[in-house]
Coordinates of C-alpha atoms in Angstrom, one line a residue:
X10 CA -35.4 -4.0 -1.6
X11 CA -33.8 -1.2 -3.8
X12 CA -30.2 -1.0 -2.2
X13 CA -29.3 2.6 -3.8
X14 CA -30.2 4.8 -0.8
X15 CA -28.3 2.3 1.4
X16 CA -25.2 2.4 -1.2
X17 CA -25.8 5.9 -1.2
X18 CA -25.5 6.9 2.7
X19 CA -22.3 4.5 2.8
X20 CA -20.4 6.5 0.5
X21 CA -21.2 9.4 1.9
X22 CA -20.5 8.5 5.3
X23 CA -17.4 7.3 3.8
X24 CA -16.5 10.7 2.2
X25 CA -17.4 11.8 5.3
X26 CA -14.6 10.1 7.5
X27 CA -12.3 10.6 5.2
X28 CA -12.5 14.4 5.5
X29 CA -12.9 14.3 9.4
X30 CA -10.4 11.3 10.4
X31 CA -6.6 11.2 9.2
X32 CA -6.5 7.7 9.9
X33 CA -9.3 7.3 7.3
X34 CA -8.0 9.3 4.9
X35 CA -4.7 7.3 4.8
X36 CA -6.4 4.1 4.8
X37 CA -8.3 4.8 1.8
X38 CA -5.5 6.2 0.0
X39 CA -3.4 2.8 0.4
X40 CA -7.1 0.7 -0.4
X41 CA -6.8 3.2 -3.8
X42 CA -3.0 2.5 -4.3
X43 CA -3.5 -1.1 -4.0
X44 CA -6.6 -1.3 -5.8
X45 CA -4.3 0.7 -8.4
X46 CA -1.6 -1.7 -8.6
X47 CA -4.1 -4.5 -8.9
X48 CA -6.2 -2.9 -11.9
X49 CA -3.5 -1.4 -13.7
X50 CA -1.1 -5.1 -13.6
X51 CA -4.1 -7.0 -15.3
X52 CA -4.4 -4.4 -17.5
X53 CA -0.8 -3.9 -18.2
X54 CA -0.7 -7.9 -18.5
X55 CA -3.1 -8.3 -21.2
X56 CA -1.0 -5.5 -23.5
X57 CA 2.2 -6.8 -22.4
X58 CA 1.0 -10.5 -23.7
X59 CA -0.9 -8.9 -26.8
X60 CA 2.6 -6.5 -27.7
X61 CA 5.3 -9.3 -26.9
X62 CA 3.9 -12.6 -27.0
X63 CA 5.2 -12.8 -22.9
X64 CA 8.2 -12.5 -20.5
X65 CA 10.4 -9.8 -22.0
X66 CA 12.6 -6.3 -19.9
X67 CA 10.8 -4.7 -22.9
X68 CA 7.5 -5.2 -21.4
X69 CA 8.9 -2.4 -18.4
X70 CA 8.1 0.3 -20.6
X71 CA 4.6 -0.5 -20.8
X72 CA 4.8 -1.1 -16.9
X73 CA 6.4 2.2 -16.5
X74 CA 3.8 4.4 -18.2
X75 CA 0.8 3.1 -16.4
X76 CA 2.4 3.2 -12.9
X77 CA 4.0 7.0 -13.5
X78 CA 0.9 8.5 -14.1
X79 CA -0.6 7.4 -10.0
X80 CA 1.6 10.6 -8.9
X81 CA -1.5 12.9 -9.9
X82 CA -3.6 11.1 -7.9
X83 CA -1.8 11.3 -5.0
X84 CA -0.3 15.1 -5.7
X85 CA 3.3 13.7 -5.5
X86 CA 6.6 15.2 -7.3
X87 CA 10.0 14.3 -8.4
X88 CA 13.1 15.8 -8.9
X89 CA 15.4 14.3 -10.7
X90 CA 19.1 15.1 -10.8
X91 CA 22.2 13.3 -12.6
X92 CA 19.2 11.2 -14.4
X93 CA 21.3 11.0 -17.9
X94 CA 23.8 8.7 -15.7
X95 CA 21.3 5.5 -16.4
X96 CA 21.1 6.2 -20.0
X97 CA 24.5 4.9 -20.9
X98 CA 24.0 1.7 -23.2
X99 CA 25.6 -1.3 -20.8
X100 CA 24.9 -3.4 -18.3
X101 CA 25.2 -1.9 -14.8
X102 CA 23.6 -2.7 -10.8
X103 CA 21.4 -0.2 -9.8
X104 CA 21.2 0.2 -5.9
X105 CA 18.6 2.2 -4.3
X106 CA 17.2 2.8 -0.6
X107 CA 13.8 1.3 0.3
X108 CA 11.1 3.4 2.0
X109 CA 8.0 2.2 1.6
X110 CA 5.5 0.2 -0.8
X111 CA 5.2 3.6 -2.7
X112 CA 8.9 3.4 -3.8
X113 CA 7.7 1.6 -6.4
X114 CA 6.4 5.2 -7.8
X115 CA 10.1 6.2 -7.6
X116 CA 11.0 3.2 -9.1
X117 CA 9.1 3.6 -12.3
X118 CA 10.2 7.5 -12.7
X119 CA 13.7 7.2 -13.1
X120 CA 13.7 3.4 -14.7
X121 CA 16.4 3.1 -17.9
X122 CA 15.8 1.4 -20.5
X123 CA 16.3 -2.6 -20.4
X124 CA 16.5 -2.5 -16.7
X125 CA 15.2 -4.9 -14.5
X126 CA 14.5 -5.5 -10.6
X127 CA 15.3 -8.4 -8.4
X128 CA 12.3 -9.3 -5.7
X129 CA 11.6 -11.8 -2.8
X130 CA 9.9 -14.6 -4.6
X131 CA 6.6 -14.4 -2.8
X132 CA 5.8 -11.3 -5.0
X133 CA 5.6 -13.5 -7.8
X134 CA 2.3 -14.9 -6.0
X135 CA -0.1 -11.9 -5.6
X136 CA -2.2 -12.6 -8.0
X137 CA -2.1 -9.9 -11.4
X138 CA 0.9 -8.1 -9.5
X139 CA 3.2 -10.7 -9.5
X140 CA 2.3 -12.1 -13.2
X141 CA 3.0 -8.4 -14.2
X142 CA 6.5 -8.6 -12.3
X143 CA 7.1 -11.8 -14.2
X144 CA 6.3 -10.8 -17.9
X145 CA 8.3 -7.4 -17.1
X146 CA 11.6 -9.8 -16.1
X147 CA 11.4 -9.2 -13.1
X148 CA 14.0 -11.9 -11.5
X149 CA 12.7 -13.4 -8.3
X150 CA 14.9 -15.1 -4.9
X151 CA 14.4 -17.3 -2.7
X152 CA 15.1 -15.4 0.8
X153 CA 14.9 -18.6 2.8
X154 CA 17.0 -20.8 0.6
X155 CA 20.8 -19.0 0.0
X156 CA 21.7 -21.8 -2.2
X157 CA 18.9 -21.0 -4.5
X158 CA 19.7 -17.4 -4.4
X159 CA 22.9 -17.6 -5.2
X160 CA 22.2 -20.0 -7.8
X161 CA 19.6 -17.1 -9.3
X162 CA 22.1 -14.5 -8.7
X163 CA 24.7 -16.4 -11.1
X164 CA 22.3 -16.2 -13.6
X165 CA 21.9 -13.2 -13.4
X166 CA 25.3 -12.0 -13.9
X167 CA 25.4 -14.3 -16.5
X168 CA 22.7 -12.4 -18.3
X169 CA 22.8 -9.0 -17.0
X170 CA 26.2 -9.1 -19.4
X171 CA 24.6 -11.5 -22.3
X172 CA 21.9 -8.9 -22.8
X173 CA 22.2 -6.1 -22.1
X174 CA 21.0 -5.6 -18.4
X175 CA 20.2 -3.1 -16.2
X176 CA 19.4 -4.6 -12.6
X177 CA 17.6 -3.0 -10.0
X178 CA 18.6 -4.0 -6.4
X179 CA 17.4 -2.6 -3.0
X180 CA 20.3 -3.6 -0.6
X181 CA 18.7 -2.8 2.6
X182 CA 17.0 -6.1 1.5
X183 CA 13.6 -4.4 2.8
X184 CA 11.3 -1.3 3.5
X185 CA 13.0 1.3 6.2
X186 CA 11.6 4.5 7.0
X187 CA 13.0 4.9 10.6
X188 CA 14.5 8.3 8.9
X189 CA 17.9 6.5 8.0
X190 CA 19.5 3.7 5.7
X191 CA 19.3 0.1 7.0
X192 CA 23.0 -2.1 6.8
X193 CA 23.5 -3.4 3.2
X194 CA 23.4 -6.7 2.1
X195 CA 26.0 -8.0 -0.3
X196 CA 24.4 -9.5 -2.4
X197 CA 24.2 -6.7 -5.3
X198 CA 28.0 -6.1 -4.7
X199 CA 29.3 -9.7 -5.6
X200 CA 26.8 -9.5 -8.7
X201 CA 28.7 -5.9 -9.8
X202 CA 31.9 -8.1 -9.1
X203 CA 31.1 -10.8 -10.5
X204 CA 29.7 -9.2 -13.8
X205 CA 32.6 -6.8 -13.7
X206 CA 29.9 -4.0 -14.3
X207 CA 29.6 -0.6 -12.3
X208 CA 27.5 0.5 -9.4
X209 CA 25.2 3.3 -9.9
X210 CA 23.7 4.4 -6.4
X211 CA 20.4 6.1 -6.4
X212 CA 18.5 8.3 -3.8
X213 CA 15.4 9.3 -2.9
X214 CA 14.9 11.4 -0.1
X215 CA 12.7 10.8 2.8
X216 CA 9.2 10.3 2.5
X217 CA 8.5 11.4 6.0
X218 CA 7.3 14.9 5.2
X219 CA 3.9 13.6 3.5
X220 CA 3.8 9.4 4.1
X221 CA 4.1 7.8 7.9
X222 CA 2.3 5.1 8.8
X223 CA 2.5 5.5 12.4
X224 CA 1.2 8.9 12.5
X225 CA -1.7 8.3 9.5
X226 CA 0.2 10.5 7.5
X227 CA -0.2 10.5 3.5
X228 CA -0.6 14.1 2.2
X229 CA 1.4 15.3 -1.0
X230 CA 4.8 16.3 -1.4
X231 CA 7.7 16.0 -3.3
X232 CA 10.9 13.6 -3.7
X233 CA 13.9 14.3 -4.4
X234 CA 15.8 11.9 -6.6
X235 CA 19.7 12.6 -7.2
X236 CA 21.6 9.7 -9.0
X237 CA 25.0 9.2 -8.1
X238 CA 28.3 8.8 -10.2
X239 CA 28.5 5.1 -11.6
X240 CA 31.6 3.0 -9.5
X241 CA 33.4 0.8 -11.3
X242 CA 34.7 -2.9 -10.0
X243 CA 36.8 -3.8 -13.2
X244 CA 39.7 -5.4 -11.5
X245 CA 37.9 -5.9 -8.2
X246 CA 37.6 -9.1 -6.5
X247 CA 35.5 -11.0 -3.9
X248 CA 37.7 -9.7 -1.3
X249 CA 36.8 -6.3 -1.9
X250 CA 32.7 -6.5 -1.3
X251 CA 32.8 -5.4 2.5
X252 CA 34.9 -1.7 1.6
X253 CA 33.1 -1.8 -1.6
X254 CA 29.9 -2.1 0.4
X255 CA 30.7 0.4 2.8
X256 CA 32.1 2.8 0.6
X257 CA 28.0 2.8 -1.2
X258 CA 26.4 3.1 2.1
X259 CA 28.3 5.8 3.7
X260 CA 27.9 8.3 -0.1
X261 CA 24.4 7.0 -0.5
X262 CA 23.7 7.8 3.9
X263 CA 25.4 11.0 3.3
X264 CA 23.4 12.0 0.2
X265 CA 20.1 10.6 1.8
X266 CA 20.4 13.2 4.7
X267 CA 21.5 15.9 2.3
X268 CA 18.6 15.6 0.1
X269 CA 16.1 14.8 2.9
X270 CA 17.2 18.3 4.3
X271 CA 17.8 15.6 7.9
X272 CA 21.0 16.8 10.5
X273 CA 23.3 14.1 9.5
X274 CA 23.8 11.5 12.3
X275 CA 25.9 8.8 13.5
X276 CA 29.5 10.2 12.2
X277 CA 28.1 9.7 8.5
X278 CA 30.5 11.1 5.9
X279 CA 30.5 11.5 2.3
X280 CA 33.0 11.1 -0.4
X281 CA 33.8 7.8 -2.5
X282 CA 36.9 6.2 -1.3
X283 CA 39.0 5.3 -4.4
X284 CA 38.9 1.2 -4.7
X285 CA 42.0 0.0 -5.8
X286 CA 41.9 -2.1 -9.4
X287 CA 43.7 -5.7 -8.7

């Protein structure tokens, strides 16, 4: 039984929904984006093994390239402002808010060099994605265990400093697009205390305009990206993680709202508060 006509009719039928129905349209676009993720981490993995031998932050670079290049395929821009405020040679946190799975697009366009991310540890599971994660340097925790975490997170510190390190840390500790930023988690600012290192907030604006999953939304756009002015904890103790905390969420809320083009809500204000040195 020749199958081709059969094949044939599907895809069409398929190109058909996709132009009629808006919930087909976005469901194909995420089956393409993770279909993306999956080709392009096998790929990436076999040059990433065949370049460095294995796990290495230099392996990013590679990562970086192939994942940049699925804006054209999905129409999508970024502005960048303040950009040259990663590039400084030492070890820094990076704090950013966390929209959605495509933030990973965001990720990759502004990543410095010898910067790595922290994840939940089941990522490290999913197949070609997580052993890409892995031989990038990717530095996976625990969730459900805090003693393991903070175990992980001492090594970090310990090796953010050591090497060289840039680390990537989403403190909402996972996806929000309700059109506002989630309460931080501390983790990131005891690791900047810790390691004595600064803070370098970074946002992107709202997704909303062209991505929604309730509404079957997934269009292009544009993101705006503005990277903040690097805070520094030299001097600062445990004892100043909740108004150092506060301090990133309230610039970082304010900046979100101002970028997004969003009426600012809630009392939010911006402005750094000065953090005294003890």
């Amino acid at each position: 039984m020749d199958l081709w006509p059969w094949l044939s009719a599907a895809l069409l039928l398929l190109l058909l929904l996709v132009q009629l129905s808006r919930s087909a349209k976005f469901y194909a676009k995420i089956s393409l984006y993770c279909a993306l993720c999956l080709g392009v981490s096998t790929v990436a993995s076999v040059i990433c093994l065949l370049r460095h031998g294995g796990r290495t932050v230099e392996n990013m670079r590679i990562i970086s390239w192939f994942v940049r290049s699925f804006k054209y395929l999905y129409g999508l821009r970024f502005e960048v402002h303040g950009l040259e405020k990663l590039e400084a040679d030492q070890p820094c946190v990076i704090i950013s808010n966390h929209q959605s799975i495509l933030d990973m697009m965001g990720l990759m366009e502004t990543l410095p060099k010898r910067c790595v991310q922290i994840a939940k540890r089941e990522l490290l599971f999913l197949g070609p994605v997580g052993l890409i994660m892995y031989l990038g340097g990717v530095f996976f925790i625990n969730r459900q265990h805090s003693s393991t975490a903070v175990t992980v997170m001492a090594e970090v510190g310990d090796r953010m400093v050591r090497e060289n390190l840039k680390v990537w840390i989403y403190p909402e500790g996972t996806r929000n697009s309700n059109g506002d930023l989630l309460p931080f988690k501390k983790g990131a600012f005891y690791l900047a205390i810790q390691a004595q290192v600064p803070i370098i907030p970074v946002v992107y604006s709202s997704f909303s305009s062209f991505y929604n999953p309730e509404t079957k939304l997934f269009t292009s756009g544009t993101i705006k990206v503005e990277v903040l002015d690097a805070i520094p904890t030299s001097g600062l103790t445990v004892a100043d993680v909740p108004r150092l905390m506060d301090t990133c969420h309230r610039d970082m809320r304010s900046t979100f709202f101002r970028v997004s083009k969003m009426p600012q809500e809630n009392g939010a204000s911006g402005g750094l508060q000065a953090l005294p040195a003890q």
